[in-house]
Amino acid sequence: MSRATAWWPVAQWLKPLGRVVGIDQRGHGRNPQRGPFRTEDFVADAAKAIEDLGLGPAVVIGHSMGGLHAWCLAATRPDLVRAIVVEDFAPDNRGRTVDEWKWFFDAWPVPFQSVAHVTSFFGAQVFAEYFEEREDGWHLIASMDDLYEIAAEWGTRAYWEFIDEVRCPSLVIEAGQGGQLPGQMEEAARRSRGQYLYVPEAGHVVHATAPWVYRGAVEAFLSTSISPV
């Protein structure tokens, strides 16, 4: 349910390393494109953005769903990807459904009364970027129905075949408080011959809940794994 502008704090310390581009994926932020919402559709969008901007091969950094797309893009379009950073996504959620966490979204006090109400409810400033003000208060920019449809696919398939095809340098960061299925992210790092970092104190959005740990890990990874352009 995030959007490109939520990455502004991260982008500031990435800028000295090169050009930084953030995109709103379909169904997110201000992207007018709705479905279809297959993983392959999102990956194709990311590939097109890199090609249209002439950025390949690029370092691709993704959180949660975006991390999944980074894996799949690196596997299917290695010509476009120099390295990837994957943050808190388990590659095999077969059998899980949106009903396991839909109750949390249903319990939101929508509309929120202010930006402060949003940030106090979620406990992190970054969530304010996901909402917009309307006449009656603050609402999520993305459509919950779209988000449910997107997430439903993850419970029907595994992505190990993509991870096994990743050949570029990779950093896999798992949040200790993120709720991912245990062991999967470490296994994904092993199978893709990547680096793995477990951050026990971090919530699902590691770059917001443990920003200095995240920054240190990413900067170290890029400085040791990626040759200068």
Coordinates of N, CA and C in Angstrom, one line a residue:
M1 N 0.8 -1.2 0.0 CA 0.0 0.0 0.0 C 0.9 1.3 0.0
S2 N 2.2 1.1 -0.2 CA 3.1 2.2 -0.1 C 3.1 3.0 -1.5
R3 N 4.0 3.9 -1.6 CA 4.2 4.7 -2.8 C 5.6 5.2 -2.8
A4 N 6.0 5.7 -4.0 CA 7.4 6.1 -4.2 C 7.8 7.2 -3.2
T5 N 7.0 8.2 -2.9 CA 7.4 9.3 -2.0 C 7.7 8.8 -0.6
A6 N 7.3 7.6 -0.2 CA 7.6 7.1 1.1 C 9.1 6.8 1.2
W7 N 9.8 6.7 0.1 CA 11.2 6.4 0.1 C 12.1 7.6 0.1
W8 N 11.5 8.8 0.3 CA 12.3 10.0 0.3 C 13.4 10.0 1.2
P9 N 13.3 9.6 2.5 CA 14.4 9.6 3.4 C 15.6 8.7 2.9
V10 N 15.2 7.5 2.4 CA 16.2 6.6 1.9 C 16.9 7.2 0.7
A11 N 16.1 7.8 -0.2 CA 16.6 8.3 -1.4 C 17.7 9.4 -1.2
Q12 N 17.6 10.1 0.0 CA 18.6 11.2 0.2 C 20.0 10.7 0.4
W13 N 20.1 9.5 1.1 CA 21.4 9.0 1.3 C 21.9 8.1 0.2
L14 N 20.9 7.7 -0.7 CA 21.3 6.9 -1.8 C 21.9 7.8 -3.0
K15 N 21.4 9.1 -3.0 CA 21.7 10.0 -4.1 C 23.2 10.1 -4.4
P16 N 24.1 10.2 -3.3 CA 25.5 10.3 -3.6 C 26.1 9.1 -4.3
L17 N 25.4 8.0 -4.3 CA 25.8 6.8 -5.0 C 25.4 6.7 -6.4
G18 N 24.5 7.5 -6.8 CA 24.0 7.5 -8.2 C 22.6 8.0 -8.4
R19 N 22.1 8.0 -9.5 CA 20.7 8.5 -9.8 C 19.7 7.5 -9.1
V20 N 18.7 8.2 -8.4 CA 17.7 7.4 -7.7 C 16.3 7.7 -8.3
V21 N 15.6 6.6 -8.7 CA 14.3 6.7 -9.3 C 13.4 5.8 -8.5
G22 N 12.2 6.4 -8.1 CA 11.2 5.6 -7.4 C 9.9 5.6 -8.3
I23 N 9.3 4.4 -8.4 CA 8.0 4.3 -9.2 C 6.9 3.9 -8.3
D24 N 5.7 4.4 -8.7 CA 4.5 3.9 -8.1 C 4.0 2.7 -8.9
Q25 N 4.0 1.5 -8.3 CA 3.5 0.4 -9.1 C 2.0 0.5 -9.3
R26 N 1.5 -0.3 -10.3 CA 0.1 -0.3 -10.6 C -0.7 -0.6 -9.3
G27 N -1.8 0.1 -9.1 CA -2.6 -0.1 -7.9 C -2.0 0.6 -6.7
H28 N -1.0 1.4 -6.9 CA -0.3 2.1 -5.7 C -0.1 3.6 -6.1
G29 N -0.2 4.4 -5.1 CA 0.1 5.8 -5.2 C -0.7 6.5 -6.3
R30 N -0.1 7.2 -7.2 CA -0.7 8.0 -8.3 C -0.7 7.3 -9.6
N31 N -0.3 6.0 -9.6 CA -0.3 5.3 -10.9 C -1.7 5.0 -11.3
P32 N -2.1 5.4 -12.5 CA -3.5 5.2 -12.9 C -3.8 3.8 -13.3
Q33 N -2.8 3.0 -13.6 CA -2.9 1.6 -14.0 C -3.5 0.8 -12.9
R34 N -4.6 0.1 -13.2 CA -5.1 -0.8 -12.2 C -4.6 -2.2 -12.6
G35 N -5.5 -3.2 -12.6 CA -5.1 -4.6 -12.9 C -4.7 -4.8 -14.4
P36 N -4.3 -6.0 -14.8 CA -4.2 -7.1 -13.9 C -3.1 -7.0 -12.9
F37 N -3.1 -7.9 -11.9 CA -2.2 -7.7 -10.8 C -1.3 -9.0 -10.6
R38 N -1.0 -9.7 -11.6 CA -0.1 -10.8 -11.5 C 1.3 -10.3 -11.2
T39 N 2.1 -11.1 -10.5 CA 3.5 -10.7 -10.3 C 4.2 -10.4 -11.6
E40 N 4.0 -11.1 -12.6 CA 4.6 -10.9 -13.9 C 4.3 -9.5 -14.5
D41 N 3.1 -9.0 -14.2 CA 2.7 -7.7 -14.7 C 3.5 -6.6 -14.0
F42 N 3.6 -6.7 -12.7 CA 4.4 -5.8 -11.9 C 5.9 -5.8 -12.4
V43 N 6.4 -7.0 -12.6 CA 7.8 -7.1 -13.0 C 8.0 -6.5 -14.4
A44 N 7.1 -6.7 -15.3 CA 7.1 -6.0 -16.6 C 7.1 -4.5 -16.5
D45 N 6.3 -4.0 -15.6 CA 6.3 -2.5 -15.4 C 7.6 -2.0 -14.9
A46 N 8.2 -2.7 -14.0 CA 9.6 -2.3 -13.5 C 10.6 -2.3 -14.6
A47 N 10.5 -3.4 -15.4 CA 11.5 -3.5 -16.5 C 11.3 -2.4 -17.5
K48 N 10.0 -2.1 -17.8 CA 9.8 -1.0 -18.8 C 10.3 0.4 -18.2
A49 N 10.1 0.6 -16.9 CA 10.6 1.9 -16.3 C 12.1 2.0 -16.5
I50 N 12.8 0.9 -16.2 CA 14.3 0.9 -16.4 C 14.7 1.1 -17.8
E51 N 14.0 0.5 -18.7 CA 14.3 0.6 -20.2 C 14.0 2.0 -20.7
D52 N 12.8 2.5 -20.3 CA 12.4 3.8 -20.8 C 13.3 4.9 -20.3
L53 N 13.8 4.8 -19.1 CA 14.7 5.8 -18.5 C 16.2 5.6 -18.9
G54 N 16.5 4.5 -19.5 CA 17.8 4.1 -19.9 C 18.7 3.9 -18.7
L55 N 18.2 3.2 -17.7 CA 18.9 3.1 -16.4 C 19.6 1.7 -16.3
G56 N 19.4 0.8 -17.2 CA 19.9 -0.5 -17.0 C 21.4 -0.7 -17.3
P57 N 22.1 -1.6 -16.6 CA 21.6 -2.3 -15.5 C 21.6 -1.5 -14.2
A58 N 20.5 -1.7 -13.4 CA 20.3 -0.9 -12.2 C 20.4 -1.7 -11.0
V59 N 20.6 -1.0 -9.9 CA 20.4 -1.6 -8.5 C 19.0 -1.5 -8.2
V60 N 18.3 -2.6 -7.9 CA 16.8 -2.6 -7.6 C 16.6 -2.8 -6.2
I61 N 16.0 -1.9 -5.5 CA 15.7 -2.0 -4.1 C 14.2 -2.0 -3.8
G62 N 13.8 -3.1 -3.1 CA 12.3 -3.2 -2.9 C 12.0 -3.7 -1.5
H63 N 10.9 -3.2 -1.0 CA 10.3 -3.6 0.3 C 9.1 -4.5 0.1
S64 N 9.0 -5.6 0.8 CA 7.9 -6.5 0.8 C 7.6 -6.9 -0.6
M65 N 6.4 -6.5 -1.2 CA 6.0 -6.9 -2.5 C 7.1 -6.4 -3.5
G66 N 7.7 -5.3 -3.3 CA 8.7 -4.8 -4.2 C 10.0 -5.6 -4.1
G67 N 10.2 -6.2 -3.0 CA 11.4 -7.2 -2.9 C 11.1 -8.4 -3.7
L68 N 9.9 -8.9 -3.7 CA 9.5 -10.0 -4.5 C 9.8 -9.7 -6.0
H69 N 9.3 -8.5 -6.4 CA 9.5 -8.1 -7.8 C 11.0 -7.9 -8.1
A70 N 11.8 -7.5 -7.2 CA 13.3 -7.4 -7.4 C 13.8 -8.8 -7.7
W71 N 13.5 -9.8 -6.9 CA 13.9 -11.1 -7.2 C 13.5 -11.6 -8.6
C72 N 12.2 -11.4 -8.9 CA 11.7 -11.9 -10.2 C 12.3 -11.1 -11.4
L73 N 12.5 -9.8 -11.2 CA 13.1 -9.0 -12.3 C 14.6 -9.5 -12.5
A74 N 15.3 -9.7 -11.5 CA 16.7 -10.1 -11.6 C 16.8 -11.5 -12.3
A75 N 15.8 -12.3 -12.0 CA 15.8 -13.7 -12.6 C 15.4 -13.7 -14.0
T76 N 14.5 -12.8 -14.4 CA 14.0 -12.9 -15.8 C 14.6 -11.8 -16.7
R77 N 15.1 -10.8 -16.2 CA 15.8 -9.7 -17.0 C 17.2 -9.4 -16.4
P78 N 18.1 -10.3 -16.3 CA 19.4 -10.1 -15.7 C 20.1 -8.9 -16.4
D79 N 19.8 -8.6 -17.7 CA 20.4 -7.6 -18.4 C 20.1 -6.2 -17.8
L80 N 19.0 -6.1 -17.1 CA 18.6 -4.8 -16.5 C 19.0 -4.6 -15.1
V81 N 19.5 -5.7 -14.4 CA 19.7 -5.6 -13.0 C 21.2 -5.9 -12.6
R82 N 21.8 -5.0 -11.9 CA 23.2 -5.1 -11.4 C 23.2 -5.8 -10.0
A83 N 22.2 -5.5 -9.2 CA 22.2 -6.0 -7.8 C 20.8 -5.7 -7.3
I84 N 20.4 -6.4 -6.2 CA 19.1 -6.2 -5.6 C 19.2 -6.2 -4.1
V85 N 18.3 -5.4 -3.5 CA 18.1 -5.4 -2.1 C 16.6 -5.8 -1.8
V86 N 16.4 -6.9 -1.1 CA 15.1 -7.4 -0.8 C 14.8 -7.3 0.7
E87 N 13.7 -6.6 1.0 CA 13.4 -6.3 2.4 C 12.1 -6.9 2.8
D88 N 12.1 -7.9 3.6 CA 11.0 -8.6 4.4 C 9.9 -9.1 3.5
F89 N 10.2 -10.1 2.7 CA 9.2 -10.9 2.0 C 9.6 -12.3 1.9
A90 N 8.6 -13.2 2.3 CA 8.9 -14.7 2.3 C 8.4 -15.1 0.9
P91 N 9.2 -16.0 0.2 CA 8.9 -16.4 -1.2 C 7.8 -17.4 -1.3
D92 N 7.4 -18.1 -0.2 CA 6.4 -19.2 -0.4 C 5.4 -19.0 0.7
N93 N 4.2 -18.4 0.3 CA 3.1 -18.2 1.3 C 1.9 -19.0 0.9
R94 N 2.1 -20.1 0.2 CA 1.0 -21.0 -0.2 C 0.2 -21.4 0.9
G95 N -1.1 -21.3 0.8 CA -2.1 -21.7 1.8 C -2.5 -20.6 2.7
R96 N -1.7 -19.5 2.7 CA -2.1 -18.3 3.5 C -3.1 -17.5 2.7
T97 N -4.0 -16.8 3.4 CA -5.0 -16.0 2.7 C -5.1 -14.6 3.3
V98 N -5.7 -13.7 2.6 CA -5.8 -12.3 3.1 C -6.7 -12.3 4.4
D99 N -7.5 -13.3 4.6 CA -8.3 -13.3 5.8 C -7.5 -13.3 7.1
E100 N -6.2 -13.8 7.0 CA -5.4 -13.8 8.2 C -5.1 -12.4 8.7
W101 N -5.1 -11.4 7.9 CA -4.7 -10.1 8.3 C -5.7 -9.0 7.9
K102 N -6.8 -9.4 7.2 CA -7.8 -8.5 6.8 C -8.5 -7.8 7.9
W103 N -8.6 -8.5 9.1 CA -9.2 -7.9 10.2 C -8.5 -6.6 10.7
F104 N -7.2 -6.6 10.5 CA -6.4 -5.4 10.9 C -6.9 -4.2 10.1
F105 N -7.0 -4.3 8.8 CA -7.4 -3.2 8.0 C -8.8 -2.8 8.2
D106 N -9.7 -3.8 8.5 CA -11.1 -3.5 8.8 C -11.2 -2.7 10.1
A107 N -10.2 -2.8 11.0 CA -10.3 -2.2 12.3 C -9.7 -0.7 12.3
W108 N -9.2 -0.3 11.1 CA -8.7 1.1 11.0 C -9.8 2.1 11.3
P109 N -9.5 3.2 12.1 CA -10.5 4.2 12.3 C -10.7 5.2 11.1
V110 N -11.1 4.7 10.0 CA -11.2 5.4 8.8 C -12.5 6.2 8.8
P111 N -12.5 7.5 8.4 CA -11.3 8.3 8.0 C -10.5 8.7 9.2
F112 N -9.2 8.8 9.0 CA -8.3 9.3 10.1 C -8.5 10.8 10.1
Q113 N -8.3 11.4 11.3 CA -8.7 12.8 11.5 C -7.6 13.7 11.1
S114 N -6.3 13.3 11.0 CA -5.2 14.1 10.7 C -4.0 13.3 10.4
V115 N -3.0 13.9 9.9 CA -1.7 13.2 9.7 C -1.2 12.7 11.0
A116 N -1.3 13.4 12.0 CA -0.8 13.0 13.4 C -1.6 11.7 13.8
H117 N -2.9 11.7 13.5 CA -3.7 10.5 13.8 C -3.2 9.3 13.1
V118 N -2.8 9.5 11.8 CA -2.2 8.4 11.0 C -1.0 7.9 11.6
T119 N 0.0 8.8 11.9 CA 1.3 8.4 12.4 C 1.2 7.8 13.8
S120 N 0.3 8.3 14.6 CA 0.2 7.7 16.0 C -0.4 6.4 15.9
F121 N -1.3 6.1 15.0 CA -2.0 4.8 14.9 C -1.0 3.8 14.4
F122 N -0.2 4.1 13.4 CA 0.7 3.1 12.9 C 2.1 3.1 13.5
G123 N 2.4 4.2 14.3 CA 3.7 4.2 15.0 C 4.9 4.5 14.1
A124 N 4.7 5.0 12.9 CA 5.8 5.4 12.1 C 5.4 6.5 11.1
Q125 N 6.3 7.5 11.0 CA 6.0 8.7 10.2 C 5.7 8.3 8.7
V126 N 6.4 7.2 8.2 CA 6.3 6.9 6.8 C 4.9 6.6 6.4
F127 N 4.0 6.1 7.3 CA 2.7 5.8 6.9 C 1.9 7.0 6.4
A128 N 2.3 8.2 6.8 CA 1.6 9.4 6.4 C 1.6 9.5 4.9
E129 N 2.7 9.0 4.2 CA 2.8 9.1 2.8 C 1.8 8.3 2.1
Y130 N 1.2 7.3 2.7 CA 0.2 6.4 2.1 C -1.2 6.9 2.0
F131 N -1.4 8.1 2.7 CA -2.8 8.6 2.8 C -2.9 10.0 2.2
E132 N -4.2 10.3 1.9 CA -4.5 11.6 1.3 C -5.7 12.2 2.0
E133 N -5.8 13.5 2.0 CA -6.9 14.2 2.7 C -8.0 14.4 1.7
R134 N -9.2 14.0 2.2 CA -10.5 14.2 1.5 C -11.4 15.0 2.3
E135 N -12.6 15.3 1.9 CA -13.5 16.2 2.6 C -13.7 15.7 4.0
D136 N -13.8 14.4 4.3 CA -14.2 13.9 5.6 C -13.0 13.5 6.4
G137 N -11.8 13.6 5.9 CA -10.6 13.2 6.7 C -9.6 12.5 5.8
W138 N -8.7 11.7 6.3 CA -7.6 11.1 5.6 C -7.9 9.6 5.3
H139 N -7.6 9.3 4.0 CA -7.9 8.0 3.5 C -6.7 7.4 2.8
L140 N -6.6 6.1 2.8 CA -5.5 5.4 2.1 C -5.7 5.7 0.6
I141 N -4.6 6.1 -0.1 CA -4.6 6.4 -1.5 C -4.9 5.2 -2.3
A142 N -4.3 4.0 -2.0 CA -4.6 2.8 -2.8 C -5.9 2.2 -2.4
S143 N -6.5 1.5 -3.3 CA -7.8 0.8 -3.1 C -7.5 -0.5 -2.3
M144 N -8.2 -0.7 -1.2 CA -8.1 -1.9 -0.4 C -8.5 -3.2 -1.3
D145 N -9.5 -3.0 -2.1 CA -9.9 -4.2 -3.0 C -8.7 -4.6 -3.9
D146 N -8.0 -3.6 -4.4 CA -6.9 -3.9 -5.3 C -5.8 -4.6 -4.5
L147 N -5.5 -4.1 -3.3 CA -4.5 -4.7 -2.4 C -4.8 -6.1 -2.0
Y148 N -6.1 -6.4 -1.7 CA -6.5 -7.7 -1.4 C -6.3 -8.7 -2.6
E149 N -6.6 -8.2 -3.8 CA -6.4 -9.0 -5.0 C -4.9 -9.3 -5.2
I150 N -4.1 -8.3 -5.0 CA -2.7 -8.4 -5.2 C -2.1 -9.5 -4.3
A151 N -2.4 -9.3 -3.0 CA -1.9 -10.2 -2.0 C -2.5 -11.6 -2.1
A152 N -3.7 -11.8 -2.6 CA -4.3 -13.1 -2.7 C -3.4 -14.0 -3.6
E153 N -2.8 -13.5 -4.6 CA -1.9 -14.3 -5.5 C -0.8 -15.0 -4.7
W154 N -0.3 -14.3 -3.7 CA 0.9 -14.9 -3.0 C 0.6 -16.2 -2.2
G155 N -0.7 -16.4 -1.9 CA -1.1 -17.6 -1.2 C -1.3 -18.8 -2.1
T156 N -1.1 -18.5 -3.5 CA -1.4 -19.6 -4.4 C -0.2 -20.1 -5.1
R157 N 1.0 -19.5 -4.9 CA 2.2 -19.9 -5.6 C 3.4 -19.6 -4.8
A158 N 4.5 -20.3 -5.2 CA 5.8 -20.1 -4.6 C 6.7 -19.5 -5.6
Y159 N 7.8 -18.9 -5.2 CA 8.6 -18.1 -6.1 C 10.1 -18.6 -6.1
W160 N 10.3 -19.9 -5.6 CA 11.6 -20.4 -5.5 C 12.3 -20.5 -6.9
E161 N 11.5 -20.8 -7.9 CA 12.2 -21.0 -9.2 C 12.8 -19.7 -9.7
F162 N 12.2 -18.5 -9.3 CA 12.8 -17.3 -9.7 C 14.1 -17.0 -8.9
I163 N 14.0 -17.3 -7.6 CA 15.2 -17.0 -6.7 C 16.4 -17.9 -7.2
D164 N 16.1 -19.1 -7.6 CA 17.2 -20.0 -8.1 C 17.9 -19.5 -9.3
E165 N 17.2 -18.6 -10.0 CA 17.8 -18.0 -11.3 C 18.5 -16.7 -11.0
V166 N 18.5 -16.2 -9.8 CA 19.2 -14.9 -9.6 C 20.7 -15.1 -9.6
R167 N 21.4 -14.3 -10.3 CA 22.8 -14.4 -10.5 C 23.6 -13.2 -10.0
C168 N 22.9 -12.1 -9.8 CA 23.5 -10.8 -9.4 C 23.7 -10.8 -7.9
P169 N 24.6 -9.9 -7.4 CA 24.7 -9.7 -6.0 C 23.4 -9.3 -5.3
S170 N 23.1 -9.9 -4.2 CA 21.8 -9.6 -3.5 C 22.0 -9.5 -2.0
L171 N 21.2 -8.6 -1.4 CA 21.1 -8.5 0.0 C 19.7 -8.7 0.5
V172 N 19.5 -9.6 1.4 CA 18.1 -10.0 1.9 C 18.0 -9.6 3.3
I173 N 17.1 -8.7 3.6 CA 17.0 -8.1 5.0 C 15.6 -8.6 5.6
E174 N 15.7 -9.3 6.7 CA 14.4 -9.8 7.3 C 14.2 -9.0 8.6
A175 N 12.9 -8.6 8.8 CA 12.5 -8.0 10.1 C 12.1 -9.0 11.1
G176 N 12.7 -8.9 12.3 CA 12.3 -9.8 13.4 C 10.9 -9.7 13.8
Q177 N 10.3 -8.5 13.6 CA 8.9 -8.3 14.0 C 8.0 -8.2 12.8
G178 N 8.4 -8.7 11.7 CA 7.7 -8.5 10.4 C 6.6 -9.6 10.1
G179 N 6.7 -10.7 10.8 CA 5.7 -11.7 10.7 C 5.9 -12.7 9.5
Q180 N 7.1 -12.7 8.9 CA 7.3 -13.6 7.7 C 7.5 -15.0 8.2
L181 N 7.2 -15.9 7.4 CA 7.4 -17.3 7.7 C 8.8 -17.6 8.0
P182 N 9.2 -18.2 9.2 CA 10.6 -18.3 9.6 C 11.4 -19.2 8.6
G183 N 12.6 -18.8 8.5 CA 13.6 -19.5 7.7 C 13.6 -19.3 6.2
Q184 N 12.5 -18.7 5.7 CA 12.4 -18.6 4.2 C 13.4 -17.6 3.6
M185 N 13.5 -16.5 4.3 CA 14.3 -15.4 3.7 C 15.8 -15.8 3.8
E186 N 16.2 -16.4 4.8 CA 17.6 -16.9 4.9 C 17.9 -17.9 3.9
E187 N 16.9 -18.8 3.6 CA 17.0 -19.8 2.6 C 17.1 -19.2 1.2
A188 N 16.3 -18.2 1.0 CA 16.3 -17.4 -0.3 C 17.7 -16.8 -0.5
A189 N 18.3 -16.2 0.5 CA 19.6 -15.6 0.4 C 20.6 -16.7 0.0
R190 N 20.5 -17.9 0.7 CA 21.4 -19.0 0.4 C 21.3 -19.4 -1.0
R191 N 20.1 -19.6 -1.5 CA 19.8 -20.2 -2.8 C 20.2 -19.2 -3.9
S192 N 20.2 -17.9 -3.6 CA 20.6 -16.9 -4.6 C 22.0 -16.4 -4.4
R193 N 22.7 -17.1 -3.5 CA 24.1 -16.8 -3.2 C 24.3 -15.4 -2.7
G194 N 23.3 -14.9 -1.9 CA 23.3 -13.5 -1.5 C 23.7 -13.4 0.0
Q195 N 23.7 -12.1 0.4 CA 23.9 -11.8 1.8 C 22.6 -11.8 2.6
Y196 N 22.6 -12.1 3.9 CA 21.4 -12.2 4.6 C 21.6 -11.4 5.9
L197 N 20.6 -10.6 6.3 CA 20.7 -9.8 7.6 C 19.3 -10.0 8.3
Y198 N 19.4 -10.4 9.5 CA 18.2 -10.5 10.4 C 18.2 -9.3 11.4
V199 N 17.1 -8.5 11.4 CA 17.1 -7.4 12.3 C 16.0 -7.6 13.3
P200 N 16.3 -8.1 14.5 CA 15.3 -8.6 15.5 C 14.4 -7.5 16.0
E201 N 14.9 -6.3 16.0 CA 14.1 -5.2 16.6 C 13.2 -4.5 15.6
A202 N 13.3 -4.8 14.3 CA 12.6 -4.1 13.3 C 11.2 -4.6 13.0
G203 N 10.3 -3.7 12.7 CA 9.0 -4.1 12.2 C 9.1 -4.3 10.7
H204 N 8.0 -4.6 10.1 CA 7.9 -5.0 8.7 C 8.7 -4.0 7.8
V205 N 8.5 -2.7 8.0 CA 9.1 -1.7 7.2 C 10.5 -1.4 7.9
V206 N 11.5 -2.2 7.6 CA 12.8 -2.1 8.2 C 13.4 -0.8 8.0
H207 N 13.3 -0.2 6.8 CA 14.0 1.0 6.5 C 13.4 2.2 7.3
A208 N 12.2 2.0 7.9 CA 11.6 3.1 8.7 C 11.7 2.8 10.2
T209 N 11.6 1.5 10.6 CA 11.6 1.1 12.0 C 13.0 0.8 12.6
A210 N 14.0 0.6 11.7 CA 15.4 0.4 12.1 C 16.3 1.1 11.0
P211 N 16.1 2.4 10.8 CA 16.7 3.1 9.6 C 18.2 3.1 9.6
W212 N 18.8 3.2 10.7 CA 20.3 3.2 10.7 C 20.9 1.8 10.4
V213 N 20.2 0.8 10.9 CA 20.7 -0.6 10.6 C 20.5 -0.8 9.1
Y214 N 19.4 -0.5 8.6 CA 19.1 -0.6 7.2 C 20.1 0.1 6.3
R215 N 20.3 1.4 6.7 CA 21.2 2.2 5.9 C 22.6 1.6 5.9
G216 N 23.1 1.3 7.1 CA 24.4 0.7 7.2 C 24.6 -0.6 6.4
A217 N 23.6 -1.4 6.4 CA 23.7 -2.7 5.7 C 23.7 -2.4 4.2
V218 N 22.8 -1.5 3.7 CA 22.7 -1.3 2.3 C 24.0 -0.6 1.8
E219 N 24.4 0.4 2.5 CA 25.7 1.1 2.1 C 26.9 0.2 2.0
A220 N 27.0 -0.7 3.1 CA 28.1 -1.6 3.1 C 28.0 -2.6 1.9
F221 N 26.7 -3.1 1.6 CA 26.5 -4.0 0.5 C 26.9 -3.4 -0.8
L222 N 26.4 -2.1 -1.0 CA 26.7 -1.5 -2.3 C 28.2 -1.2 -2.5
S223 N 28.9 -0.8 -1.4 CA 30.3 -0.4 -1.4 C 31.2 -1.6 -1.7
T224 N 30.7 -2.8 -1.3 CA 31.6 -4.0 -1.4 C 31.2 -4.9 -2.5
S225 N 29.9 -4.8 -3.0 CA 29.4 -5.7 -4.0 C 29.3 -5.1 -5.4
I226 N 29.2 -3.7 -5.5 CA 28.9 -3.1 -6.8 C 30.1 -2.3 -7.2
S227 N 30.7 -2.5 -8.3 CA 31.8 -1.7 -8.9 C 31.2 -0.4 -9.3
P228 N 32.0 0.7 -9.2 CA 31.6 2.0 -9.7 C 31.2 2.0 -11.2
V229 N 30.2 2.8 -11.5 CA 29.7 2.9 -12.8 C 30.8 3.7 -13.7

